[in-house]
CSV table of C-alpha atoms in Angstrom, one decimal:
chain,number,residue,atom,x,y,z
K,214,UNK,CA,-2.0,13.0,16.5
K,215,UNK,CA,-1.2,11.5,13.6
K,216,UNK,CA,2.4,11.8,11.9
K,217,UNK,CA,0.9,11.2,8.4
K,218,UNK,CA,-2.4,11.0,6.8
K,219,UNK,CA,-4.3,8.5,5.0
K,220,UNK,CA,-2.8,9.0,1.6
K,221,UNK,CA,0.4,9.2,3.0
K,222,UNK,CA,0.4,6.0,4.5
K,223,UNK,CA,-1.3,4.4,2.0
K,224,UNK,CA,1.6,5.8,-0.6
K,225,UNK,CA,4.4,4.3,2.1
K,226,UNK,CA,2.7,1.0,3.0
K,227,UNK,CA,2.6,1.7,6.8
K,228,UNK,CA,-0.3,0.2,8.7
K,229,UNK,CA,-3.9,1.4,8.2
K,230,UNK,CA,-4.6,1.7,12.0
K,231,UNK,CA,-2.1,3.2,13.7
K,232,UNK,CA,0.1,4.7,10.1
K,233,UNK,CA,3.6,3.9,11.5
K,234,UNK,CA,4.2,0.4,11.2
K,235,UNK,CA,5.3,-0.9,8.1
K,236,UNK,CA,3.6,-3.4,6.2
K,237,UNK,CA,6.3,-5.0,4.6
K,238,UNK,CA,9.4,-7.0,5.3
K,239,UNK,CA,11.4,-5.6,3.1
K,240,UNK,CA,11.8,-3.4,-0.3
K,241,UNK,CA,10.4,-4.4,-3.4
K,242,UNK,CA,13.7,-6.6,-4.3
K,243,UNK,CA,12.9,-8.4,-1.3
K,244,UNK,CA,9.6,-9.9,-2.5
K,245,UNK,CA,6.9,-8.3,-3.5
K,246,UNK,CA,4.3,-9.7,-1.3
K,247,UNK,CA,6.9,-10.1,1.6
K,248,UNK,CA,4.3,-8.9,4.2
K,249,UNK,CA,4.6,-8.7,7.8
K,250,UNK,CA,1.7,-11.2,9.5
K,251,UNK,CA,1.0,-8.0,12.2
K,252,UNK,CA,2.1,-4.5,12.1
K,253,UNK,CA,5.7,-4.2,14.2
K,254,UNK,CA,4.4,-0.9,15.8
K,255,UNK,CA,0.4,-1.7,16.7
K,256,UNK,CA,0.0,-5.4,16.6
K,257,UNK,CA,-2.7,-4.8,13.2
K,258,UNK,CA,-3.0,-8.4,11.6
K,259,UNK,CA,-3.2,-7.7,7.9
K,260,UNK,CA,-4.3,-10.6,6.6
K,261,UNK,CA,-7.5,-10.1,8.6
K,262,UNK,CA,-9.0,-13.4,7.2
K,263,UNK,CA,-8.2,-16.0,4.6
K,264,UNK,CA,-7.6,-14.5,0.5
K,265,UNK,CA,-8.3,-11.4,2.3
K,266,UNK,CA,-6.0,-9.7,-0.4
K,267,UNK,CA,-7.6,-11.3,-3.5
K,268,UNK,CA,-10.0,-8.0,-3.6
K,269,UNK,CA,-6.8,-6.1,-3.7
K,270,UNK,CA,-6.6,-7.5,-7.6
K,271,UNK,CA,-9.7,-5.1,-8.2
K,272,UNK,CA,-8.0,-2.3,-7.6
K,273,UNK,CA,-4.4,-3.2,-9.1
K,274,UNK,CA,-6.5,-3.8,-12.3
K,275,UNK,CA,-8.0,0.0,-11.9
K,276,UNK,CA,-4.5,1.0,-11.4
K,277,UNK,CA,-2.5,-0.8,-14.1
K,278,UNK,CA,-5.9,0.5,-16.7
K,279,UNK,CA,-5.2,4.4,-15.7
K,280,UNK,CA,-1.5,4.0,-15.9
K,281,UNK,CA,-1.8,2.3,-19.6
K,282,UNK,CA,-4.7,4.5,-20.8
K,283,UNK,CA,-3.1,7.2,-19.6
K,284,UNK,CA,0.7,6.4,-20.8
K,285,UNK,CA,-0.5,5.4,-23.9
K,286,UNK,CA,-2.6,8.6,-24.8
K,287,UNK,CA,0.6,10.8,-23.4
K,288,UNK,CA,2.7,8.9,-25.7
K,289,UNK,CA,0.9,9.1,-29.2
K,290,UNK,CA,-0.1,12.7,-28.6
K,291,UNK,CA,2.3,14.5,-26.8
K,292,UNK,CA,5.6,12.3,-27.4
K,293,UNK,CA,4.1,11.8,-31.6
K,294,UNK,CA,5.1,7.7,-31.2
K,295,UNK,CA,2.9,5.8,-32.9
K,296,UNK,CA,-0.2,3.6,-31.9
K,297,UNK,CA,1.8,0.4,-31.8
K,298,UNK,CA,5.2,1.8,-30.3
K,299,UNK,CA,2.9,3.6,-27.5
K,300,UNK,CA,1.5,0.5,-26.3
K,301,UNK,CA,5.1,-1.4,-26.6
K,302,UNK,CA,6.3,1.9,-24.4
K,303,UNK,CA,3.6,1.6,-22.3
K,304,UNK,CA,3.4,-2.3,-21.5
K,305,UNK,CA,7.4,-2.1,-21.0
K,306,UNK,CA,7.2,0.8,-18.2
K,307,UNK,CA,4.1,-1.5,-16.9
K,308,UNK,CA,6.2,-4.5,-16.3
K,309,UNK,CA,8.6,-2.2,-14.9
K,310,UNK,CA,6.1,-0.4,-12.8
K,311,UNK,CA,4.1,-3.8,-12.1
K,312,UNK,CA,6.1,-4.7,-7.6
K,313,UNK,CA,5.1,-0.9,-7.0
K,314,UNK,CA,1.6,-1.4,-8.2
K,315,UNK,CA,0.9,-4.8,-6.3
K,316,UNK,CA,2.3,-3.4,-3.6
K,317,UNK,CA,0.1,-0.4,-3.8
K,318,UNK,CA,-3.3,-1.9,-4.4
K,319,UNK,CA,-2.8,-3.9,-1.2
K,320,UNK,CA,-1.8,-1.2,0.7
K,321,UNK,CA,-5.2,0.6,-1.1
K,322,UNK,CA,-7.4,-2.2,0.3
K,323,UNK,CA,-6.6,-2.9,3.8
K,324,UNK,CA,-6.8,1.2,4.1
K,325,UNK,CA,-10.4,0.9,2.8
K,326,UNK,CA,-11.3,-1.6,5.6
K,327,UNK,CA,-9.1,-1.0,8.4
K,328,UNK,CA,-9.5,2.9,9.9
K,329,UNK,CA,-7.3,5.1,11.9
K,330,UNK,CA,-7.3,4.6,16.0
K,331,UNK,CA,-5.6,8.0,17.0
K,332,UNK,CA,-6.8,6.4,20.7
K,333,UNK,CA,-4.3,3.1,20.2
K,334,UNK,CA,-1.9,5.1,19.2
K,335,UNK,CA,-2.0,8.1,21.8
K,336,UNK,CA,-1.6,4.6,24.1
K,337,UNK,CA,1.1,3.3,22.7
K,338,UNK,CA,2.5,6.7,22.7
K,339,UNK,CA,1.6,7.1,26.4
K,340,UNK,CA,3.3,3.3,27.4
K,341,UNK,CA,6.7,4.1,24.9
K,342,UNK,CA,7.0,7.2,27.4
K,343,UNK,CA,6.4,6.1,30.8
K,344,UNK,CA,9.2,3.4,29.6
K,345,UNK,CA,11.3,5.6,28.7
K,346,UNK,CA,11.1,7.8,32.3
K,347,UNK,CA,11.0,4.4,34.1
């Protein structure tokens, strides 16, 4: 059984086939693209074929749009700033916010192609504890 769901592991960058491996490296400060070429837990390749992660700009663009239409409405009419301050606001928490949304969109669109295989992992499950009563 799975340990986390789908949004779960998307939200933590683990693997989308077996949602314990982590995708990347290390933490955003690290790099932010600083993947892993196969999952540590699974043996997933990510980069399941050549600019496979250029699609993941779609969706980073989706994300960055909501965040800014979003901040930027919050801002002028809850917070009172005006038009121009909101968007200066708003771009400044975007290029703050900018490793955790690359980071997200990829792990977005290798979870839209790659599914869950509870059966790979109930194996690798099964082989971790024969090794450890061997």
């Amino acid at each position: 059984m799975a340990k986390r769901g789908k949004i779960a592991a998307i939200l933590l960058n683990k693997c989308p086939r077996c949602h314990e491996g982590d995708m990347f490296k290390t933490g955003i400060t690290g790099g932010i693209y600083n993947m892993h070429e196969t999952c540590p837990y699974c043996d997933q390749r990510f980069e399941t074929e050549p600019g496979f992660f250029w699609g993941a700009m779609y969706i980073g663009y989706g994300l960055s749009g909501g965040y800014m239409l979003s901040s930027v409405t919050l801002l002028m009419f809850v917070a009172g700033l005006s038009v121009n301050m909101a968007f200066m606001v708003a771009i400044l928490g975007a290029i703050v916010i900018l490793p955790i949304n690359a980071r997200l969109a990829r792990s977005i669109w290798i979870h839209i192609y790659v599914g869950y295989d509870k059966e790979l992992v109930d194996e690798i499950e099964e082989q971790k504890q024969h090794a450890v009563d061997a």
